[in-house]
Coordinates of C-alpha atoms in Angstrom, one line a residue:
X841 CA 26.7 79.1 3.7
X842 CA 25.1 82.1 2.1
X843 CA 21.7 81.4 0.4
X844 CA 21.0 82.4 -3.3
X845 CA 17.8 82.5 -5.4
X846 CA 17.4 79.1 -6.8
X847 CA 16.6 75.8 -5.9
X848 CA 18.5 73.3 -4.1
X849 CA 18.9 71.1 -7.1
X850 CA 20.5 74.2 -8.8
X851 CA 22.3 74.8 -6.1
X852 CA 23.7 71.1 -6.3
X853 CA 24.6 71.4 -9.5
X854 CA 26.9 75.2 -8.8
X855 CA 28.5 73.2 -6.3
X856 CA 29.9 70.7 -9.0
X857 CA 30.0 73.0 -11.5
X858 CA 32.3 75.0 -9.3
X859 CA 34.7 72.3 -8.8
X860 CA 34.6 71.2 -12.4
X861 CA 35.4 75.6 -13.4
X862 CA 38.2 75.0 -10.8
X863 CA 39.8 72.7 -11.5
X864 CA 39.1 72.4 -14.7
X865 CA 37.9 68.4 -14.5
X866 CA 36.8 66.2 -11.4
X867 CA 38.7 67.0 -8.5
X868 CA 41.3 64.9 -6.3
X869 CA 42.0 64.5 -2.9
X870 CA 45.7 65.5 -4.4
X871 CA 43.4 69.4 -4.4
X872 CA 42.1 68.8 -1.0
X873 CA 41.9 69.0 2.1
X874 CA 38.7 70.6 0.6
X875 CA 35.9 73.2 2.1
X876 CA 33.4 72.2 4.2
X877 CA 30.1 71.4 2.3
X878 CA 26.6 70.8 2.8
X879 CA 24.1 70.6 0.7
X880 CA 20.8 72.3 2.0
X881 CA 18.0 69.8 2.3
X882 CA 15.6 69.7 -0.6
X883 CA 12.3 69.8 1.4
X884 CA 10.5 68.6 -1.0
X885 CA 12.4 65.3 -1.6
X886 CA 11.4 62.7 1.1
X887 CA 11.2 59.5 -1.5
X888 CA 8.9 56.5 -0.7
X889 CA 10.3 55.2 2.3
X890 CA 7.3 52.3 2.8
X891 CA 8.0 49.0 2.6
X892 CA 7.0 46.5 0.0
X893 CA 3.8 44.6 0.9
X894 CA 4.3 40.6 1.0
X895 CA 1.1 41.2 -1.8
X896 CA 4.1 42.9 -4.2
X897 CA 4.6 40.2 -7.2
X898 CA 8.5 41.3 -6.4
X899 CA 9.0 39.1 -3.0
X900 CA 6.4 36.6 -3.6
X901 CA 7.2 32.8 -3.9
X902 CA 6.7 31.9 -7.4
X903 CA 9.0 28.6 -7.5
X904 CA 7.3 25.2 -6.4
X905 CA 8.5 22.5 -4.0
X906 CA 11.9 22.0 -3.6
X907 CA 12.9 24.3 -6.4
X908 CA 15.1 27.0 -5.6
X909 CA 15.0 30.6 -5.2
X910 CA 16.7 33.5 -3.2
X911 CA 19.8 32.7 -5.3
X912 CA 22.8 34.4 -5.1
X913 CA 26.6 34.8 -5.7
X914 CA 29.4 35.9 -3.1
X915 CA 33.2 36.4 -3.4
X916 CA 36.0 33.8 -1.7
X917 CA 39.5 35.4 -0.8
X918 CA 40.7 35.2 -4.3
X919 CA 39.5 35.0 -8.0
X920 CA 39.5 31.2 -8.3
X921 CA 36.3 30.4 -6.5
X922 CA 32.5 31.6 -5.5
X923 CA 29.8 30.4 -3.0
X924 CA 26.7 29.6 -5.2
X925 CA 23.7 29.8 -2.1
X926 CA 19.7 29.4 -2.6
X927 CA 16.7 28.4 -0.1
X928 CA 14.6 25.7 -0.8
X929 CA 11.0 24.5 0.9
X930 CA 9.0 26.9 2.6
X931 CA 9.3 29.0 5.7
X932 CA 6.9 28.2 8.7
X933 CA 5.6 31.0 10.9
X934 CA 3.0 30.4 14.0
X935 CA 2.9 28.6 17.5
X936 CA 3.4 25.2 16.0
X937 CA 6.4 25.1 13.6
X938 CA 8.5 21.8 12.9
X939 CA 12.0 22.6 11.0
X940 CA 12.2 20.6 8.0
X941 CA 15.5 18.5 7.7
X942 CA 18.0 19.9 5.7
X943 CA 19.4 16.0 4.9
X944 CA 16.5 15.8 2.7
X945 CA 17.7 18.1 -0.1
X946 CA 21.5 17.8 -1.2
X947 CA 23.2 20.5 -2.0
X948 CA 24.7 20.7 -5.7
X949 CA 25.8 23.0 -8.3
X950 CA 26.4 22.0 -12.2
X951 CA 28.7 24.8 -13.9
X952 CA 30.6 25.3 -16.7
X953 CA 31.8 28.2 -19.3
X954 CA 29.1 27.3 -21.7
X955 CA 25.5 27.8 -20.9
X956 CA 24.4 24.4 -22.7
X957 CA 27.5 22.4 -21.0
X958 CA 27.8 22.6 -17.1
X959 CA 30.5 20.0 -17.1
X960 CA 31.5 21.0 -13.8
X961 CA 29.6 19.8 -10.2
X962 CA 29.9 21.0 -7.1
X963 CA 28.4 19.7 -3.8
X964 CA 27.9 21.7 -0.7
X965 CA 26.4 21.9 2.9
X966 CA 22.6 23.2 4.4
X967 CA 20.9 24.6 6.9
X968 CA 18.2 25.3 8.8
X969 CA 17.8 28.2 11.3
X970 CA 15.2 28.8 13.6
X971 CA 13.9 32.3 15.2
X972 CA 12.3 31.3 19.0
X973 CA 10.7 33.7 21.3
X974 CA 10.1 32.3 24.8
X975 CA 6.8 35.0 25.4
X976 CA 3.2 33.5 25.1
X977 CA 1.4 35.0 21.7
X978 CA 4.5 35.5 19.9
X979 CA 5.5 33.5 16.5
X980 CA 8.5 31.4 15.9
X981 CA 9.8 31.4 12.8
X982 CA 11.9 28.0 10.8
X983 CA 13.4 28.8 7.8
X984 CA 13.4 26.7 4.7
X985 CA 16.3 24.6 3.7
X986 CA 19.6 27.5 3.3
X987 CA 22.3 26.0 1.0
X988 CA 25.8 27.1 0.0
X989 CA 28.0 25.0 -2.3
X990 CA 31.9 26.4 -2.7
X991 CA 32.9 26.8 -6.0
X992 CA 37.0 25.9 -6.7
X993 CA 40.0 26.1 -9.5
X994 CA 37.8 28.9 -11.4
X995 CA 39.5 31.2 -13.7
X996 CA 40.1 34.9 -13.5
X997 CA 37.6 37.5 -15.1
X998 CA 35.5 34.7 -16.7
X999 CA 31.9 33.8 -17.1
X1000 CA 30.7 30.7 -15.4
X1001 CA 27.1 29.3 -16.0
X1002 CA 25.6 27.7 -13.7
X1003 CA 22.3 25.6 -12.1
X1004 CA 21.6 25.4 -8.7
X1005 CA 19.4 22.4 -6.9
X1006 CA 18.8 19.0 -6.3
X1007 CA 19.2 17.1 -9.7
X1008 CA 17.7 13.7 -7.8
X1009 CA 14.2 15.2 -7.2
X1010 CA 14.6 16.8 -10.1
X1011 CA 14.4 20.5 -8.2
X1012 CA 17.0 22.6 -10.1
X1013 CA 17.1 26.1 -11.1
X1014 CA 17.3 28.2 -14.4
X1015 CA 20.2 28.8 -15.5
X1016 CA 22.4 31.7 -14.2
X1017 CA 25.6 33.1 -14.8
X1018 CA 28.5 35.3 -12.9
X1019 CA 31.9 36.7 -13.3
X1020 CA 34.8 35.8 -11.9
X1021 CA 37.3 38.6 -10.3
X1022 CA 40.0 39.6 -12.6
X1023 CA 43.6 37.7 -11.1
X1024 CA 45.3 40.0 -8.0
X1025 CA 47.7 42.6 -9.5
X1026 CA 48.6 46.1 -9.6
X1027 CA 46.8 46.5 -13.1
X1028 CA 44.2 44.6 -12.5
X1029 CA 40.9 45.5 -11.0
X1030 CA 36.6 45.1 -11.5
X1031 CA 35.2 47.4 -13.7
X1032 CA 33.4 49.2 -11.3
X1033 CA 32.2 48.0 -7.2
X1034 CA 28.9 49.2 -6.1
X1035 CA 28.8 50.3 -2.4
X1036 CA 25.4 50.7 -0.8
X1037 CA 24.2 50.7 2.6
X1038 CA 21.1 50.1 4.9
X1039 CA 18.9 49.2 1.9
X1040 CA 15.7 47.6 3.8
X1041 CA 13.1 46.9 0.8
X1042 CA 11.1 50.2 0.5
X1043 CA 10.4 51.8 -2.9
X1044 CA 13.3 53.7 -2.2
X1045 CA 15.3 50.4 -1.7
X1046 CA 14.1 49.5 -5.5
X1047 CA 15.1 53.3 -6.9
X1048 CA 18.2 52.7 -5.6
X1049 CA 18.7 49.3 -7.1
X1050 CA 17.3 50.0 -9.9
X1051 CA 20.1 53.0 -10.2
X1052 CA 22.7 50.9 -9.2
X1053 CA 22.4 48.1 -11.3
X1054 CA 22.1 50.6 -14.6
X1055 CA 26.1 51.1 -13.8
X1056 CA 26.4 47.4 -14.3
X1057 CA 28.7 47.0 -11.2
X1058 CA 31.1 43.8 -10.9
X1059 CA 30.6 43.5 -7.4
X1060 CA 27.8 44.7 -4.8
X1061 CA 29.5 45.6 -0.9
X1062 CA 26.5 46.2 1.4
X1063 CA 27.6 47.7 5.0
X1064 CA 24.7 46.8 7.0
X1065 CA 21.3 46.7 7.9
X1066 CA 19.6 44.4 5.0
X1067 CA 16.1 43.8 5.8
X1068 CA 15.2 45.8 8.6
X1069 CA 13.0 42.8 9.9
X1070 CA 13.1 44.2 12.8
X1071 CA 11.1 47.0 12.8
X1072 CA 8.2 44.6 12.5
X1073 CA 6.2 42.7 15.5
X1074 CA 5.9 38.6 15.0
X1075 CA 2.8 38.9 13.2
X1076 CA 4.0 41.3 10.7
X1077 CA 2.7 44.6 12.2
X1078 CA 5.4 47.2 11.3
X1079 CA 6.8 50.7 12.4
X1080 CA 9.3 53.5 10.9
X1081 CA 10.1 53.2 14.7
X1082 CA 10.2 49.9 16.6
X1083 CA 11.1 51.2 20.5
X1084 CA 8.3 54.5 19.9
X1085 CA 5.7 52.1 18.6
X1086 CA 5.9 48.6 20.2
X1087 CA 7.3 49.9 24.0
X1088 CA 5.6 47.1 25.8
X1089 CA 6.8 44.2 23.3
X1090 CA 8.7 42.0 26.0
X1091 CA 11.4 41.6 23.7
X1092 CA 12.6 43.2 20.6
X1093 CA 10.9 41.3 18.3
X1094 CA 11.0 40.5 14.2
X1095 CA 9.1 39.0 11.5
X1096 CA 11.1 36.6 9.9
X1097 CA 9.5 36.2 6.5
X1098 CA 11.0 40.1 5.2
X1099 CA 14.2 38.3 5.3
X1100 CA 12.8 35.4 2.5
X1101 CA 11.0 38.7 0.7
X1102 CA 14.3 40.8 0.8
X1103 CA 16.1 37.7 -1.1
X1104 CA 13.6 36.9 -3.6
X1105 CA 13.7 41.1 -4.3
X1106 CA 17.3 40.8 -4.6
X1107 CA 18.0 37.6 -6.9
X1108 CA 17.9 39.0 -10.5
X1109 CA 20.8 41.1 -9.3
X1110 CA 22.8 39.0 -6.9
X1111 CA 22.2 36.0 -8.5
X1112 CA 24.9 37.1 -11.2
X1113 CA 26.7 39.7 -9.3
X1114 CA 28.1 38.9 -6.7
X1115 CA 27.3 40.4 -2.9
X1116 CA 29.6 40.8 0.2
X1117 CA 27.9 42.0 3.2
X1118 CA 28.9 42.8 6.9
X1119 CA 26.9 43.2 9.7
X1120 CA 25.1 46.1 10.9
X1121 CA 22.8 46.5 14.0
X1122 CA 19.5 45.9 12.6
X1123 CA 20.9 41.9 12.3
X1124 CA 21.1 41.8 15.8
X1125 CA 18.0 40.0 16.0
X1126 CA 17.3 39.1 19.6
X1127 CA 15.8 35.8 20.5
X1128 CA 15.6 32.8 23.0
X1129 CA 18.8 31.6 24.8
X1130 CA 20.1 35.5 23.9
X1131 CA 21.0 34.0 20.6
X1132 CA 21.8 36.8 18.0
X1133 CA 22.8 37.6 14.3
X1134 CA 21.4 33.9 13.4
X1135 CA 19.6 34.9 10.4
X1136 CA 22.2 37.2 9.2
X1137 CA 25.1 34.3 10.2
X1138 CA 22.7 32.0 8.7
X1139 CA 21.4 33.2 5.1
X1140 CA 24.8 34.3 3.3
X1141 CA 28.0 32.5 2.6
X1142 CA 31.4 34.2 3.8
X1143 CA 34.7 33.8 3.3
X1144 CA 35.9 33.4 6.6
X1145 CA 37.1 30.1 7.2
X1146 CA 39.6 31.2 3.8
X1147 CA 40.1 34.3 5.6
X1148 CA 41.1 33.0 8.1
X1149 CA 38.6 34.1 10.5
X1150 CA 36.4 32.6 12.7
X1151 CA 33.4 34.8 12.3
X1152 CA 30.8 35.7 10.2
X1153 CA 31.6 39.2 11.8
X1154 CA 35.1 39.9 10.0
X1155 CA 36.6 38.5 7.2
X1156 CA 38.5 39.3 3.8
X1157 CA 38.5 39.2 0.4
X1158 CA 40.5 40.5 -2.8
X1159 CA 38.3 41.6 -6.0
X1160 CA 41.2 42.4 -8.1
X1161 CA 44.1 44.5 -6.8
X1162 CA 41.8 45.8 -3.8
X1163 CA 42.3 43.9 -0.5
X1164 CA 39.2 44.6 1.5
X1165 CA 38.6 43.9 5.4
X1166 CA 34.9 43.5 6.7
X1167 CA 35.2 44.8 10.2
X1168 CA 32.6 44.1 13.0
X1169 CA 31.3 46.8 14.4
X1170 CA 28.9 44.4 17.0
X1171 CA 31.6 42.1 18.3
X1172 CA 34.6 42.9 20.6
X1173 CA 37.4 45.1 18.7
X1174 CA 39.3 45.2 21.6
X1175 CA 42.8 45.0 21.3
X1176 CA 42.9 42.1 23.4
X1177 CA 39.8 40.2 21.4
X1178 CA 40.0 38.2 18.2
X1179 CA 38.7 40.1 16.0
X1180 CA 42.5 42.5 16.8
X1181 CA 44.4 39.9 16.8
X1182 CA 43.1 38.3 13.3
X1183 CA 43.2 41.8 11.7
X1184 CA 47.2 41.8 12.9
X1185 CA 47.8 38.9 11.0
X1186 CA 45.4 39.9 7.8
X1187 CA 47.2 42.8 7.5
X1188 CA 50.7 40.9 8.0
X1189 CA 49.8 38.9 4.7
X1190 CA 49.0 41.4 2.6
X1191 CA 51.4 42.1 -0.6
X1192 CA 50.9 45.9 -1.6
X1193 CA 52.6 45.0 -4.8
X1194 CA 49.7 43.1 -5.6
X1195 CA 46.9 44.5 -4.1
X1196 CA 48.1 48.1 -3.8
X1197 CA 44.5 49.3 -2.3
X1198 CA 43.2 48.3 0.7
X1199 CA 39.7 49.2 1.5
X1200 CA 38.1 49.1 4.8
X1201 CA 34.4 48.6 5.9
X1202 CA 32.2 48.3 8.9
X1203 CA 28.6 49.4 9.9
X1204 CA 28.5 52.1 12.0
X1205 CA 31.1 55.5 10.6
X1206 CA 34.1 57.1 13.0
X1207 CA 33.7 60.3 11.4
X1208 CA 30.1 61.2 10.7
X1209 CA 28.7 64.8 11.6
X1210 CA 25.3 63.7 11.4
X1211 CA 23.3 63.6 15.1
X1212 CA 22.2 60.6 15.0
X1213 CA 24.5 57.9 16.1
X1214 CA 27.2 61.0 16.5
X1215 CA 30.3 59.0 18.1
X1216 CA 28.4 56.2 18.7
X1217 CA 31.3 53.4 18.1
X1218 CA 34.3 55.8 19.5
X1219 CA 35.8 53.1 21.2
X1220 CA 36.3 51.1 18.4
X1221 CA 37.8 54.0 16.7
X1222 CA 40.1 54.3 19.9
X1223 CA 41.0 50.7 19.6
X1224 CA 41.6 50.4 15.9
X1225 CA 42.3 53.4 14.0
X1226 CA 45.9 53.5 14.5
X1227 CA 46.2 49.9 13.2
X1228 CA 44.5 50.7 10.1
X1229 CA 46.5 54.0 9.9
X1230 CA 50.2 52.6 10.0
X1231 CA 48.8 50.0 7.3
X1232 CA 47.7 52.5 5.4
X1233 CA 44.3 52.6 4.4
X1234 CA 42.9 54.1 1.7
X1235 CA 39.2 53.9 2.0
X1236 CA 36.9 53.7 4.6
X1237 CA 33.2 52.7 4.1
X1238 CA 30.5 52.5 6.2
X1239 CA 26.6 53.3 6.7
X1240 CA 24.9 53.3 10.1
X1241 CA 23.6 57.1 9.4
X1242 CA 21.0 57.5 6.6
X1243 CA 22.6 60.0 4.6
X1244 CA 25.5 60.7 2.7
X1245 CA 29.3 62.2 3.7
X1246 CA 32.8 62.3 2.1
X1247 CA 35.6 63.7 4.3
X1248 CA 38.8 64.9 3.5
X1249 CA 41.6 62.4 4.5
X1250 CA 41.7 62.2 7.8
X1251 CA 43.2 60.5 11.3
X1252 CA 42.3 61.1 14.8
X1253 CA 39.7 63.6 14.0
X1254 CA 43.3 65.8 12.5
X1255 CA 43.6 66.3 8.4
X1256 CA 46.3 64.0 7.4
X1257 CA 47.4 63.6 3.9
X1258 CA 48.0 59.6 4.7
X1259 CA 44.9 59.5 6.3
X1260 CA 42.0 57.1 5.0
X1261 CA 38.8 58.8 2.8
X1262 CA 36.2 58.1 5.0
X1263 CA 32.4 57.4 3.2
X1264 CA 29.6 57.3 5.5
X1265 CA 26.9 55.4 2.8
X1266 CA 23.7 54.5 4.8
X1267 CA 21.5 56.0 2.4
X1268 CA 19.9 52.7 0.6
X1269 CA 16.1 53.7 1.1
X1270 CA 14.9 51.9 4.4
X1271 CA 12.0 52.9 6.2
X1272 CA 13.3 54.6 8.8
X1273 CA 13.9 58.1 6.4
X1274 CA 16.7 59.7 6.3
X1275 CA 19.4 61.5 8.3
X1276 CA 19.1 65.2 8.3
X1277 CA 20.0 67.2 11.6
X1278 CA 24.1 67.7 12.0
X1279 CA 25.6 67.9 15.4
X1280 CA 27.2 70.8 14.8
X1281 CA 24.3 72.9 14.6
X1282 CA 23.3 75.0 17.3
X1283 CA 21.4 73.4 19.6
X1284 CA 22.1 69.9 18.0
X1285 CA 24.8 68.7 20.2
X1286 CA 24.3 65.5 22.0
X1287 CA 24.9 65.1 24.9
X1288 CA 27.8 62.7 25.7
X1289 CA 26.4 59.6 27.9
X1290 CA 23.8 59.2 25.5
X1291 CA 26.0 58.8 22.6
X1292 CA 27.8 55.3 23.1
X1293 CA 26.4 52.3 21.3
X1294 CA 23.5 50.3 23.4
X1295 CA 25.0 47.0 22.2
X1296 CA 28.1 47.2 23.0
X1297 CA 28.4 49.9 25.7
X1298 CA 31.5 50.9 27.0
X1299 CA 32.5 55.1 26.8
X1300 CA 35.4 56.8 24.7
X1301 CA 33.5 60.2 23.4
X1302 CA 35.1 62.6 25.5
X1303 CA 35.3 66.1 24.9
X1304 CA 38.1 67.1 21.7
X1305 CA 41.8 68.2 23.5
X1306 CA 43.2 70.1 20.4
X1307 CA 41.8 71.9 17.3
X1308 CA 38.8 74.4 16.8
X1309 CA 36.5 72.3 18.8
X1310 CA 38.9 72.0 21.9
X1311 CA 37.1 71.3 25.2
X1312 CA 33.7 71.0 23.4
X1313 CA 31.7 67.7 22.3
X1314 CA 30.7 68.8 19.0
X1315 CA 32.2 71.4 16.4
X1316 CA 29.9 74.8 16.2
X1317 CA 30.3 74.6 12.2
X1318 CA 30.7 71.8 9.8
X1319 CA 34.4 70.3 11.1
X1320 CA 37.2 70.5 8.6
X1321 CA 37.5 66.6 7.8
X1322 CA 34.2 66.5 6.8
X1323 CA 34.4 67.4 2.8
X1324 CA 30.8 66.9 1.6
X1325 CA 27.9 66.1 3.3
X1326 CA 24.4 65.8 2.0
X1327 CA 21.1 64.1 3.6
X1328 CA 19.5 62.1 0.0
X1329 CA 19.1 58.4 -0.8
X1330 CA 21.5 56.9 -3.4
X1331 CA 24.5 54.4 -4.0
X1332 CA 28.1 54.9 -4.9
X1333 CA 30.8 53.0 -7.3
X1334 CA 34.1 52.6 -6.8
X1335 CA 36.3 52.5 -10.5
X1336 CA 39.8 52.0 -9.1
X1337 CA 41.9 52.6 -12.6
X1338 CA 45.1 51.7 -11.3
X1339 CA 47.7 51.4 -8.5
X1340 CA 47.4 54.8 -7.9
X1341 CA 43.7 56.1 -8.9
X1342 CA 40.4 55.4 -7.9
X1343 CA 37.1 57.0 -9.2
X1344 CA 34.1 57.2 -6.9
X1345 CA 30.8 58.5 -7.5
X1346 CA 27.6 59.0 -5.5
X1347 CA 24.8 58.8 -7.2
X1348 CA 21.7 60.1 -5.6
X1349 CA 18.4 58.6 -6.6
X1350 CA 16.5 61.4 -7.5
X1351 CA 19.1 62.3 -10.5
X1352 CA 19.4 61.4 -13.9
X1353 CA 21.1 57.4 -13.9
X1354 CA 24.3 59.3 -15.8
X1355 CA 24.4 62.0 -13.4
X1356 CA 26.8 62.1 -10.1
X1357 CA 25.6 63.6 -6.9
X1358 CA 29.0 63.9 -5.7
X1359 CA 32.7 62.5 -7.4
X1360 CA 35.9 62.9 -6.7
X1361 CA 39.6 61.0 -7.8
X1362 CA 41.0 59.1 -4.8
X1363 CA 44.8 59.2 -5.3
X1364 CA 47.1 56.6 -3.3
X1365 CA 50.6 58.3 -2.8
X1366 CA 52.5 55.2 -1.5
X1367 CA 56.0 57.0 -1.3
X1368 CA 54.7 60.0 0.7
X1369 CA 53.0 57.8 2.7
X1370 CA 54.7 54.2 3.0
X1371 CA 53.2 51.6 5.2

């Protein structure tokens, strides 16, 4: 790209201005496949990417015995019901921990349509999860008492009060209140879905909740990596990088307690928006036995068991007329596995005539350009992409690289018009910084052994057979799927507008809240492309 004689902020704001003189308003994918773009990094934009201090008033326990806190809302399959979850009692950290007993609280929600009438009562299950390390001079970690209580026979696009607790101690909460998902239908959608990923709880984290909730979204979708409690030691030393700082920990270890400040950061918004996460390798979590994913398995409610599933790995949900499918990028997506063969019959069920889009997410991207984690998950692309093509996709999100890219529809690395968008969204603020090196720059290439994810393993990343990049690992310029790339921290909303149309809009943080970093009109064309 030639370079011109302003700033990269102006420069930002040709590149939409150029579209916008173009086309005369914000573009499609119907005007694609588009140019390669990148946006030169802004050198002196590197945000605040340090954590929050447990001394923060933000993720400090302010609630007292058994009252609750860490509240929060998620999604079942359909409109008519929500899991309500909260923690109660305290976390214990240190060489002698005793679990308290999750009998000892019940589990109840009172909610109703009027905030002075909770008519309604709903009673659910708890848990306690433990964190063990079998070294000498590490600290286990017990959680305090994890509830979810399944809400049923709710209406569509209605606002439910609501108070969480046990009413026999007394030990119940404020009142709070959610929305309900508008009924399934072709005509029928949220307002607008927030998509962020790898958020961690930096001050970057709160710019970019702090932006996203000023678009008042309907529903939150986070693709992986929450907490990042796992860049920390057991007693709470931390590092931007774990393996570079702590070589000679005898496992990799975590401190537990980010998790507990993480949901008390995050309960004026998701305790009346509803959140629907997937897994993403920082919830890996390590620990004795070779137990992992506990605390991520552990702390939110899923819809799995309505899904169908039977993992917290992979499930579904409709919000509206948009089917999604939360994929797991850290479990077997073998054809032969599970995961495959529930993803067969998902897809079976599903009524395009009344959720015409279907929306796809898992952690780690198939078509990022980005160096780091460049391939990394190729052999679930191998194993899955042409499932998800035939049943036509329309959107791909993911995060996994911590920056932001758009590509032009795309399948098996080849533009194709019936191809999915793929969103690579890992940009939420965490303290590892962000993604800025692209493996098609000289010198940049990985090499191919190093590539495949350390989880797990297997190799697909071979060299490309066809195209401009045939017989080479890596393009030498910015490949032709990928539309817009750009390394910044930010969020994005998804305003689907009907059957056919779908807004979406990256917002980076260091813009105006009104301001888009990057938008674009996803159009469906389900008679050029039937599934």
């Amino acid at each position: 790209m030639a370079m011109f004689p302003v700033s990269v902020i102006s420069l930002h704001l040709l590149l939409i201005l150029s579209f916008a003189f173009v086309h005369g308003e914000i573009p499609t994918t119907l005007d694609g496949p588009f140019r390669p773009v990148t946006v030169p990094l802004d050198s002196t934009f590197r945000g605040h990417a340090v954590d929050l201090p447990d001394t923060d008033p933000r993720v400090q326990r302010t609630v007292k015995g058994f009252e609750p806190e860490q509240i929060s809302v998620s999604l079942s399959t359909t409109h008519d019901s929500v899991w309500i979850s909260w923690i109660t009692g305290e976390f214990q950290i240190g060489d002698k921990i005793k679990p308290l007993d999750p009998e000892s609280v019940t589990s109840i929600v009172h909610y109703g349509k009027l905030r002075l009438q909770l008519t309604h009562q709903a009673t659910g299950y708890s848990l306690v999860y433990n964190q063990l390390y079998p070294f000498e001079g590490l600290q286990n970690y017990t959680s305090g008492i994890i509830h979810h209580v399944h809400l049923t026979g709710l209406e569509p696009d209605t606002l439910y009060y609501y108070q969480c607790g046990d009413p026999s101690i007394p030990a119940m909460s404020d009142p709070h209140y959610f929305k309900t998902m508008p009924v399934s239908g072709p005509r029928s959608y949220p307002n607008r879905i927030a998509i962020v990923g790898d958020l961690g709880l930096t001050y970057n984290t709160t710019s970019t909740v702090d932006h996203l909730t000023s678009n008042q979204p309907d529903l939150v979708v986070l693709v992986g990596d929450a907490t990042y409690a796992n860049l920390y030691l057991t007693n709470g030393t931390g590092a931007d990088c774990y393996s570079c700082s702590f070589s000679k920990s005898p496992i990799h270890e975590t401190y537990q307690p980010r998790w507990d400040y993480w949901g008390r950061y995050m309960q004026p918004l998701v305790s009346r928006v509803p959140i629907m996460v997937v897994e993403g390798n920082h919830e890996i979590e390590l620990q004795a036995e070779n137990q992992t994913f506990v605390a991520y398995s552990s702390r939110f409610a899923f819809p799995s068991e309505e899904s169908g599933s039977s993992s917290t790995f992979y499930y579904s949900f409709n919000a509206g007329g948009v089917h999604f499918i939360m994929l797991g990028a850290y479990i077997s997506y073998y054809k032969s596995g599970d995961q495959y063969k529930w993803l067969e019959k998902d897809l079976a069920k599903m009524d395009r005539k009344v959720t015409p889009w279907l929306v796809a997410t898992w952690h780690a991207p198939w078509y990022s350009t980005y160096k780091p984690h460049y391939r990394e998950v190729e052999c679930m692309r191998v194993e899955m992409e042409d499932l998800l093509y035939k049943s036509g996709v329309d959107i791909v999100f993911s995060g996994h690289v911590h920056a932001y890219e758009r590509s032009n529809r795309v399948y098996n690395y080849t533009l194709d018009p019936c191809g999915p968008v793929h969103i690579t969204i890992g940009d939420g603020g965490n303290r590892e910084k962000m993604a800025i090196t692209h493996a098609d720059e000289p010198g940049n290439c990985p090499e191919p052994s190093s590539t495949p994810d350390d989880y797990m393993g297997g190799f697909c990343a071979f060299n490309f057979t066809s195209g401009p990049a045939a017989g080479k690992f890596c393009w030498d310029r910015q490949p032709d799927y990928s539309a817009y790339r750009e390394s910044s921290f930010g969020h994005g909303i998804l305003e689907v507008k009907n059957e056919t149309h779908a807004l979406w809009t990256w917002h980076r943080n260091q813009d105006l809240y009104s301001s888009p970093g990057d938008q674009i009109y996803i159009v469906r064309q389900p008679d050029r492309c039937p599934v």
